Amino acid sequence: TCDYGFCITLSEREITAEAGLCAVIPCSFTPGYGFTVSSVVWFKCESSKPRCVESDIIFRSNKNRRNIQSGFEGRVSLLEPVVSLNNCSIIVNDITESDSGSYQLRVNVECDNRLKYNFNQQKLDISSGDTGGESGQN
């Protein structure tokens, strides 16, 4: 998706992950002329919501911990820790069934060091389940 010359690419629309393992959401962006990325913010919300909101935040690249859902604290990180390399991919560790849902990215940018824009990407779905191991019955 491109807006004002700023493009975000999510190479997947749906990811299936096994519980207990990790999931990678591949993502990249092209800033376009004059844009500087200040941070990326990832959200997780119910699939039925048209857009995730501030209370749905699971990760911020700028180290701000405000409003991060408690179940995701410490489990989500950028695949490439330097945002200036145009990589917004994240890895979610120790996937649980409750991690199923819609994930959305917001890229916060500055233009000419003064104007601020937020670019929101369409949502991507993660579905998770058990690993298919023992059923627990004796």
mmCIF file with all atom_site columns, C-alpha atoms in Angstrom:
data_model
loop_
_atom_site.group_PDB
_atom_site.id
_atom_site.type_symbol
_atom_site.label_atom_id
_atom_site.label_alt_id
_atom_site.label_comp_id
_atom_site.label_asym_id
_atom_site.label_entity_id
_atom_site.label_seq_id
_atom_site.pdbx_PDB_ins_code
_atom_site.Cartn_x
_atom_site.Cartn_y
_atom_site.Cartn_z
_atom_site.occupancy
_atom_site.B_iso_or_equiv
_atom_site.pdbx_formal_charge
_atom_site.auth_seq_id
_atom_site.auth_comp_id
_atom_site.auth_asym_id
_atom_site.auth_atom_id
_atom_site.pdbx_PDB_model_num
ATOM 1   C CA . THR A 1 1   ? 0.000   0.000   0.000  1.00 0.00 ? 1   THR A CA 1
ATOM 2   C CA . CYS A 1 2   ? 1.361   3.421   -0.918 1.00 0.00 ? 2   CYS A CA 1
ATOM 3   C CA . ASP A 1 3   ? 0.314   6.851   0.331  1.00 0.00 ? 3   ASP A CA 1
ATOM 4   C CA . TYR A 1 4   ? 2.144   10.108  -0.492 1.00 0.00 ? 4   TYR A CA 1
ATOM 5   C CA . GLY A 1 5   ? 5.033   8.051   -1.898 1.00 0.00 ? 5   GLY A CA 1
ATOM 6   C CA . PHE A 1 6   ? 5.364   6.072   1.348  1.00 0.00 ? 6   PHE A CA 1
ATOM 7   C CA . CYS A 1 7   ? 4.866   2.329   0.710  1.00 0.00 ? 7   CYS A CA 1
ATOM 8   C CA . ILE A 1 8   ? 4.313   -0.523  3.181  1.00 0.00 ? 8   ILE A CA 1
ATOM 9   C CA . THR A 1 9   ? 4.528   -4.156  2.099  1.00 0.00 ? 9   THR A CA 1
ATOM 10  C CA . LEU A 1 10  ? 3.115   -7.060  4.066  1.00 0.00 ? 10  LEU A CA 1
ATOM 11  C CA . SER A 1 11  ? 4.006   -10.169 2.089  1.00 0.00 ? 11  SER A CA 1
ATOM 12  C CA . GLU A 1 12  ? 1.440   -12.311 3.923  1.00 0.00 ? 12  GLU A CA 1
ATOM 13  C CA . ARG A 1 13  ? -2.252  -11.757 4.668  1.00 0.00 ? 13  ARG A CA 1
ATOM 14  C CA . GLU A 1 14  ? -2.634  -14.789 6.909  1.00 0.00 ? 14  GLU A CA 1
ATOM 15  C CA . ILE A 1 15  ? -0.106  -16.720 8.993  1.00 0.00 ? 15  ILE A CA 1
ATOM 16  C CA . THR A 1 16  ? -0.651  -20.049 10.719 1.00 0.00 ? 16  THR A CA 1
ATOM 17  C CA . ALA A 1 17  ? 1.519   -20.650 13.783 1.00 0.00 ? 17  ALA A CA 1
ATOM 18  C CA . GLU A 1 18  ? 1.852   -23.554 16.175 1.00 0.00 ? 18  GLU A CA 1
ATOM 19  C CA . ALA A 1 19  ? 1.383   -22.933 19.887 1.00 0.00 ? 19  ALA A CA 1
ATOM 20  C CA . GLY A 1 20  ? 4.656   -22.821 21.785 1.00 0.00 ? 20  GLY A CA 1
ATOM 21  C CA . LEU A 1 21  ? 6.667   -21.763 18.744 1.00 0.00 ? 21  LEU A CA 1
ATOM 22  C CA . CYS A 1 22  ? 7.220   -18.318 17.262 1.00 0.00 ? 22  CYS A CA 1
ATOM 23  C CA . ALA A 1 23  ? 5.601   -16.461 14.384 1.00 0.00 ? 23  ALA A CA 1
ATOM 24  C CA . VAL A 1 24  ? 7.262   -13.956 12.078 1.00 0.00 ? 24  VAL A CA 1
ATOM 25  C CA . ILE A 1 25  ? 5.219   -11.252 10.395 1.00 0.00 ? 25  ILE A CA 1
ATOM 26  C CA . PRO A 1 26  ? 7.273   -10.144 7.364  1.00 0.00 ? 26  PRO A CA 1
ATOM 27  C CA . CYS A 1 27  ? 6.989   -6.448  6.631  1.00 0.00 ? 27  CYS A CA 1
ATOM 28  C CA . SER A 1 28  ? 8.982   -3.770  4.836  1.00 0.00 ? 28  SER A CA 1
ATOM 29  C CA . PHE A 1 29  ? 8.510   -0.171  3.790  1.00 0.00 ? 29  PHE A CA 1
ATOM 30  C CA . THR A 1 30  ? 9.860   2.381   1.360  1.00 0.00 ? 30  THR A CA 1
ATOM 31  C CA . PRO A 1 31  ? 9.850   5.831   2.982  1.00 0.00 ? 31  PRO A CA 1
ATOM 32  C CA . GLY A 1 32  ? 9.768   7.973   -0.145 1.00 0.00 ? 32  GLY A CA 1
ATOM 33  C CA . TYR A 1 33  ? 11.456  11.320  -0.537 1.00 0.00 ? 33  TYR A CA 1
ATOM 34  C CA . GLY A 1 34  ? 11.585  13.506  2.577  1.00 0.00 ? 34  GLY A CA 1
ATOM 35  C CA . PHE A 1 35  ? 10.078  10.967  4.975  1.00 0.00 ? 35  PHE A CA 1
ATOM 36  C CA . THR A 1 36  ? 11.919  9.817   8.109  1.00 0.00 ? 36  THR A CA 1
ATOM 37  C CA . VAL A 1 37  ? 10.479  6.947   10.150 1.00 0.00 ? 37  VAL A CA 1
ATOM 38  C CA . SER A 1 38  ? 10.326  7.794   13.853 1.00 0.00 ? 38  SER A CA 1
ATOM 39  C CA . SER A 1 39  ? 8.761   4.521   15.060 1.00 0.00 ? 39  SER A CA 1
ATOM 40  C CA . VAL A 1 40  ? 6.634   1.520   14.183 1.00 0.00 ? 40  VAL A CA 1
ATOM 41  C CA . VAL A 1 41  ? 3.710   0.342   16.298 1.00 0.00 ? 41  VAL A CA 1
ATOM 42  C CA . TRP A 1 42  ? 2.061   -3.072  16.043 1.00 0.00 ? 42  TRP A CA 1
ATOM 43  C CA . PHE A 1 43  ? -1.476  -3.806  17.252 1.00 0.00 ? 43  PHE A CA 1
ATOM 44  C CA . LYS A 1 44  ? -3.491  -6.987  17.822 1.00 0.00 ? 44  LYS A CA 1
ATOM 45  C CA . CYS A 1 45  ? -7.285  -6.899  17.954 1.00 0.00 ? 45  CYS A CA 1
ATOM 46  C CA . GLU A 1 46  ? -10.364 -8.941  17.158 1.00 0.00 ? 46  GLU A CA 1
ATOM 47  C CA . SER A 1 47  ? -10.858 -9.740  13.485 1.00 0.00 ? 47  SER A CA 1
ATOM 48  C CA . SER A 1 48  ? -14.331 -8.162  13.625 1.00 0.00 ? 48  SER A CA 1
ATOM 49  C CA . LYS A 1 49  ? -12.912 -4.708  14.449 1.00 0.00 ? 49  LYS A CA 1
ATOM 50  C CA . PRO A 1 50  ? -12.487 -2.504  11.367 1.00 0.00 ? 50  PRO A CA 1
ATOM 51  C CA . ARG A 1 51  ? -9.288  -1.023  12.848 1.00 0.00 ? 51  ARG A CA 1
ATOM 52  C CA . CYS A 1 52  ? -7.171  -1.676  15.918 1.00 0.00 ? 52  CYS A CA 1
ATOM 53  C CA . VAL A 1 53  ? -6.994  1.124   18.516 1.00 0.00 ? 53  VAL A CA 1
ATOM 54  C CA . GLU A 1 54  ? -4.479  2.401   21.107 1.00 0.00 ? 54  GLU A CA 1
ATOM 55  C CA . SER A 1 55  ? -5.540  -0.148  23.739 1.00 0.00 ? 55  SER A CA 1
ATOM 56  C CA . ASP A 1 56  ? -4.631  -2.929  21.241 1.00 0.00 ? 56  ASP A CA 1
ATOM 57  C CA . ILE A 1 57  ? -0.885  -2.103  21.080 1.00 0.00 ? 57  ILE A CA 1
ATOM 58  C CA . ILE A 1 58  ? 1.491   -5.079  21.404 1.00 0.00 ? 58  ILE A CA 1
ATOM 59  C CA . PHE A 1 59  ? 4.798   -3.447  20.381 1.00 0.00 ? 59  PHE A CA 1
ATOM 60  C CA . ARG A 1 60  ? 6.432   -0.027  19.953 1.00 0.00 ? 60  ARG A CA 1
ATOM 61  C CA . SER A 1 61  ? 9.892   0.335   18.408 1.00 0.00 ? 61  SER A CA 1
ATOM 62  C CA . ASN A 1 62  ? 10.628  3.518   20.363 1.00 0.00 ? 62  ASN A CA 1
ATOM 63  C CA . LYS A 1 63  ? 10.815  1.740   23.752 1.00 0.00 ? 63  LYS A CA 1
ATOM 64  C CA . ASN A 1 64  ? 7.637   3.463   24.990 1.00 0.00 ? 64  ASN A CA 1
ATOM 65  C CA . ARG A 1 65  ? 5.753   0.839   27.028 1.00 0.00 ? 65  ARG A CA 1
ATOM 66  C CA . ARG A 1 66  ? 2.510   2.833   27.376 1.00 0.00 ? 66  ARG A CA 1
ATOM 67  C CA . ASN A 1 67  ? -0.663  0.865   26.526 1.00 0.00 ? 67  ASN A CA 1
ATOM 68  C CA . ILE A 1 68  ? 1.151   -2.355  25.573 1.00 0.00 ? 68  ILE A CA 1
ATOM 69  C CA . GLN A 1 69  ? -1.077  -5.378  26.167 1.00 0.00 ? 69  GLN A CA 1
ATOM 70  C CA . SER A 1 70  ? 0.363   -7.199  29.175 1.00 0.00 ? 70  SER A CA 1
ATOM 71  C CA . GLY A 1 71  ? 0.330   -10.630 27.530 1.00 0.00 ? 71  GLY A CA 1
ATOM 72  C CA . PHE A 1 72  ? 2.700   -9.413  24.802 1.00 0.00 ? 72  PHE A CA 1
ATOM 73  C CA . GLU A 1 73  ? 5.234   -7.576  26.953 1.00 0.00 ? 73  GLU A CA 1
ATOM 74  C CA . GLY A 1 74  ? 8.671   -9.046  26.210 1.00 0.00 ? 74  GLY A CA 1
ATOM 75  C CA . ARG A 1 75  ? 7.369   -11.540 23.605 1.00 0.00 ? 75  ARG A CA 1
ATOM 76  C CA . VAL A 1 76  ? 7.445   -9.245  20.562 1.00 0.00 ? 76  VAL A CA 1
ATOM 77  C CA . SER A 1 77  ? 10.514  -7.759  18.916 1.00 0.00 ? 77  SER A CA 1
ATOM 78  C CA . LEU A 1 78  ? 11.616  -6.363  15.589 1.00 0.00 ? 78  LEU A CA 1
ATOM 79  C CA . LEU A 1 79  ? 13.399  -8.864  13.374 1.00 0.00 ? 79  LEU A CA 1
ATOM 80  C CA . GLU A 1 80  ? 15.816  -6.080  12.391 1.00 0.00 ? 80  GLU A CA 1
ATOM 81  C CA . PRO A 1 81  ? 16.255  -3.731  15.380 1.00 0.00 ? 81  PRO A CA 1
ATOM 82  C CA . VAL A 1 82  ? 17.196  -0.667  13.308 1.00 0.00 ? 82  VAL A CA 1
ATOM 83  C CA . VAL A 1 83  ? 14.021  0.854   11.820 1.00 0.00 ? 83  VAL A CA 1
ATOM 84  C CA . SER A 1 84  ? 16.042  2.991   9.396  1.00 0.00 ? 84  SER A CA 1
ATOM 85  C CA . LEU A 1 85  ? 16.791  -0.211  7.424  1.00 0.00 ? 85  LEU A CA 1
ATOM 86  C CA . ASN A 1 86  ? 13.146  -0.156  6.256  1.00 0.00 ? 86  ASN A CA 1
ATOM 87  C CA . ASN A 1 87  ? 12.256  -3.449  7.916  1.00 0.00 ? 87  ASN A CA 1
ATOM 88  C CA . CYS A 1 88  ? 9.126   -3.513  10.090 1.00 0.00 ? 88  CYS A CA 1
ATOM 89  C CA . SER A 1 89  ? 8.979   -7.323  10.468 1.00 0.00 ? 89  SER A CA 1
ATOM 90  C CA . ILE A 1 90  ? 8.269   -8.613  13.961 1.00 0.00 ? 90  ILE A CA 1
ATOM 91  C CA . ILE A 1 91  ? 8.686   -11.934 15.705 1.00 0.00 ? 91  ILE A CA 1
ATOM 92  C CA . VAL A 1 92  ? 6.158   -13.076 18.318 1.00 0.00 ? 92  VAL A CA 1
ATOM 93  C CA . ASN A 1 93  ? 7.617   -15.701 20.653 1.00 0.00 ? 93  ASN A CA 1
ATOM 94  C CA . ASP A 1 94  ? 5.845   -18.473 22.542 1.00 0.00 ? 94  ASP A CA 1
ATOM 95  C CA . ILE A 1 95  ? 2.633   -18.337 20.503 1.00 0.00 ? 95  ILE A CA 1
ATOM 96  C CA . THR A 1 96  ? -0.574  -19.270 22.321 1.00 0.00 ? 96  THR A CA 1
ATOM 97  C CA . GLU A 1 97  ? -4.073  -19.874 20.994 1.00 0.00 ? 97  GLU A CA 1
ATOM 98  C CA . SER A 1 98  ? -5.115  -16.487 22.400 1.00 0.00 ? 98  SER A CA 1
ATOM 99  C CA . ASP A 1 99  ? -2.650  -14.851 19.964 1.00 0.00 ? 99  ASP A CA 1
ATOM 100 C CA . SER A 1 100 ? -5.047  -15.661 17.122 1.00 0.00 ? 100 SER A CA 1
ATOM 101 C CA . GLY A 1 101 ? -6.566  -12.518 15.681 1.00 0.00 ? 101 GLY A CA 1
ATOM 102 C CA . SER A 1 102 ? -5.828  -9.541  13.491 1.00 0.00 ? 102 SER A CA 1
ATOM 103 C CA . TYR A 1 103 ? -2.537  -7.685  13.563 1.00 0.00 ? 103 TYR A CA 1
ATOM 104 C CA . GLN A 1 104 ? -2.057  -4.188  12.202 1.00 0.00 ? 104 GLN A CA 1
ATOM 105 C CA . LEU A 1 105 ? 0.957   -1.946  11.712 1.00 0.00 ? 105 LEU A CA 1
ATOM 106 C CA . ARG A 1 106 ? 1.241   1.824   12.089 1.00 0.00 ? 106 ARG A CA 1
ATOM 107 C CA . VAL A 1 107 ? 4.367   3.582   10.883 1.00 0.00 ? 107 VAL A CA 1
ATOM 108 C CA . ASN A 1 108 ? 4.957   7.012   12.423 1.00 0.00 ? 108 ASN A CA 1
ATOM 109 C CA . VAL A 1 109 ? 6.973   9.313   10.166 1.00 0.00 ? 109 VAL A CA 1
ATOM 110 C CA . GLU A 1 110 ? 8.159   12.879  9.949  1.00 0.00 ? 110 GLU A CA 1
ATOM 111 C CA . CYS A 1 111 ? 8.441   14.897  6.787  1.00 0.00 ? 111 CYS A CA 1
ATOM 112 C CA . ASP A 1 112 ? 10.937  17.749  6.582  1.00 0.00 ? 112 ASP A CA 1
ATOM 113 C CA . ASN A 1 113 ? 11.504  17.374  10.361 1.00 0.00 ? 113 ASN A CA 1
ATOM 114 C CA . ARG A 1 114 ? 8.166   18.935  11.214 1.00 0.00 ? 114 ARG A CA 1
ATOM 115 C CA . LEU A 1 115 ? 5.070   17.447  9.627  1.00 0.00 ? 115 LEU A CA 1
ATOM 116 C CA . LYS A 1 116 ? 4.008   14.147  11.190 1.00 0.00 ? 116 LYS A CA 1
ATOM 117 C CA . TYR A 1 117 ? 2.080   11.398  9.456  1.00 0.00 ? 117 TYR A CA 1
ATOM 118 C CA . ASN A 1 118 ? 0.796   8.014   10.534 1.00 0.00 ? 118 ASN A CA 1
ATOM 119 C CA . PHE A 1 119 ? 0.505   5.296   7.905  1.00 0.00 ? 119 PHE A CA 1
ATOM 120 C CA . ASN A 1 120 ? -1.782  2.413   8.816  1.00 0.00 ? 120 ASN A CA 1
ATOM 121 C CA . GLN A 1 121 ? -1.544  -0.900  7.008  1.00 0.00 ? 121 GLN A CA 1
ATOM 122 C CA . GLN A 1 122 ? -4.435  -3.271  6.352  1.00 0.00 ? 122 GLN A CA 1
ATOM 123 C CA . LYS A 1 123 ? -4.798  -6.002  8.937  1.00 0.00 ? 123 LYS A CA 1
ATOM 124 C CA . LEU A 1 124 ? -3.130  -9.427  8.756  1.00 0.00 ? 124 LEU A CA 1
ATOM 125 C CA . ASP A 1 125 ? -4.524  -12.508 10.505 1.00 0.00 ? 125 ASP A CA 1
ATOM 126 C CA . ILE A 1 126 ? -2.619  -14.999 12.627 1.00 0.00 ? 126 ILE A CA 1
ATOM 127 C CA . SER A 1 127 ? -4.281  -18.274 13.525 1.00 0.00 ? 127 SER A CA 1
ATOM 128 C CA . SER A 1 128 ? -2.645  -20.464 16.134 1.00 0.00 ? 128 SER A CA 1
ATOM 129 C CA . GLY A 1 129 ? -3.408  -23.862 17.548 1.00 0.00 ? 129 GLY A CA 1
ATOM 130 C CA . ASP A 1 130 ? -1.770  -26.655 19.462 1.00 0.00 ? 130 ASP A CA 1
ATOM 131 C CA . THR A 1 131 ? 1.256   -28.468 18.102 1.00 0.00 ? 131 THR A CA 1
ATOM 132 C CA . GLY A 1 132 ? -0.699  -31.632 17.312 1.00 0.00 ? 132 GLY A CA 1
ATOM 133 C CA . GLY A 1 133 ? 1.173   -33.564 20.003 1.00 0.00 ? 133 GLY A CA 1
ATOM 134 C CA . GLU A 1 134 ? -0.239  -35.636 22.830 1.00 0.00 ? 134 GLU A CA 1
ATOM 135 C CA . SER A 1 135 ? -3.961  -35.295 23.385 1.00 0.00 ? 135 SER A CA 1
ATOM 136 C CA . GLY A 1 136 ? -3.597  -35.684 27.146 1.00 0.00 ? 136 GLY A CA 1
ATOM 137 C CA . GLN A 1 137 ? -5.873  -38.725 27.335 1.00 0.00 ? 137 GLN A CA 1
ATOM 138 C CA . ASN A 1 138 ? -4.685  -41.923 29.040 1.00 0.00 ? 138 ASN A CA 1
#
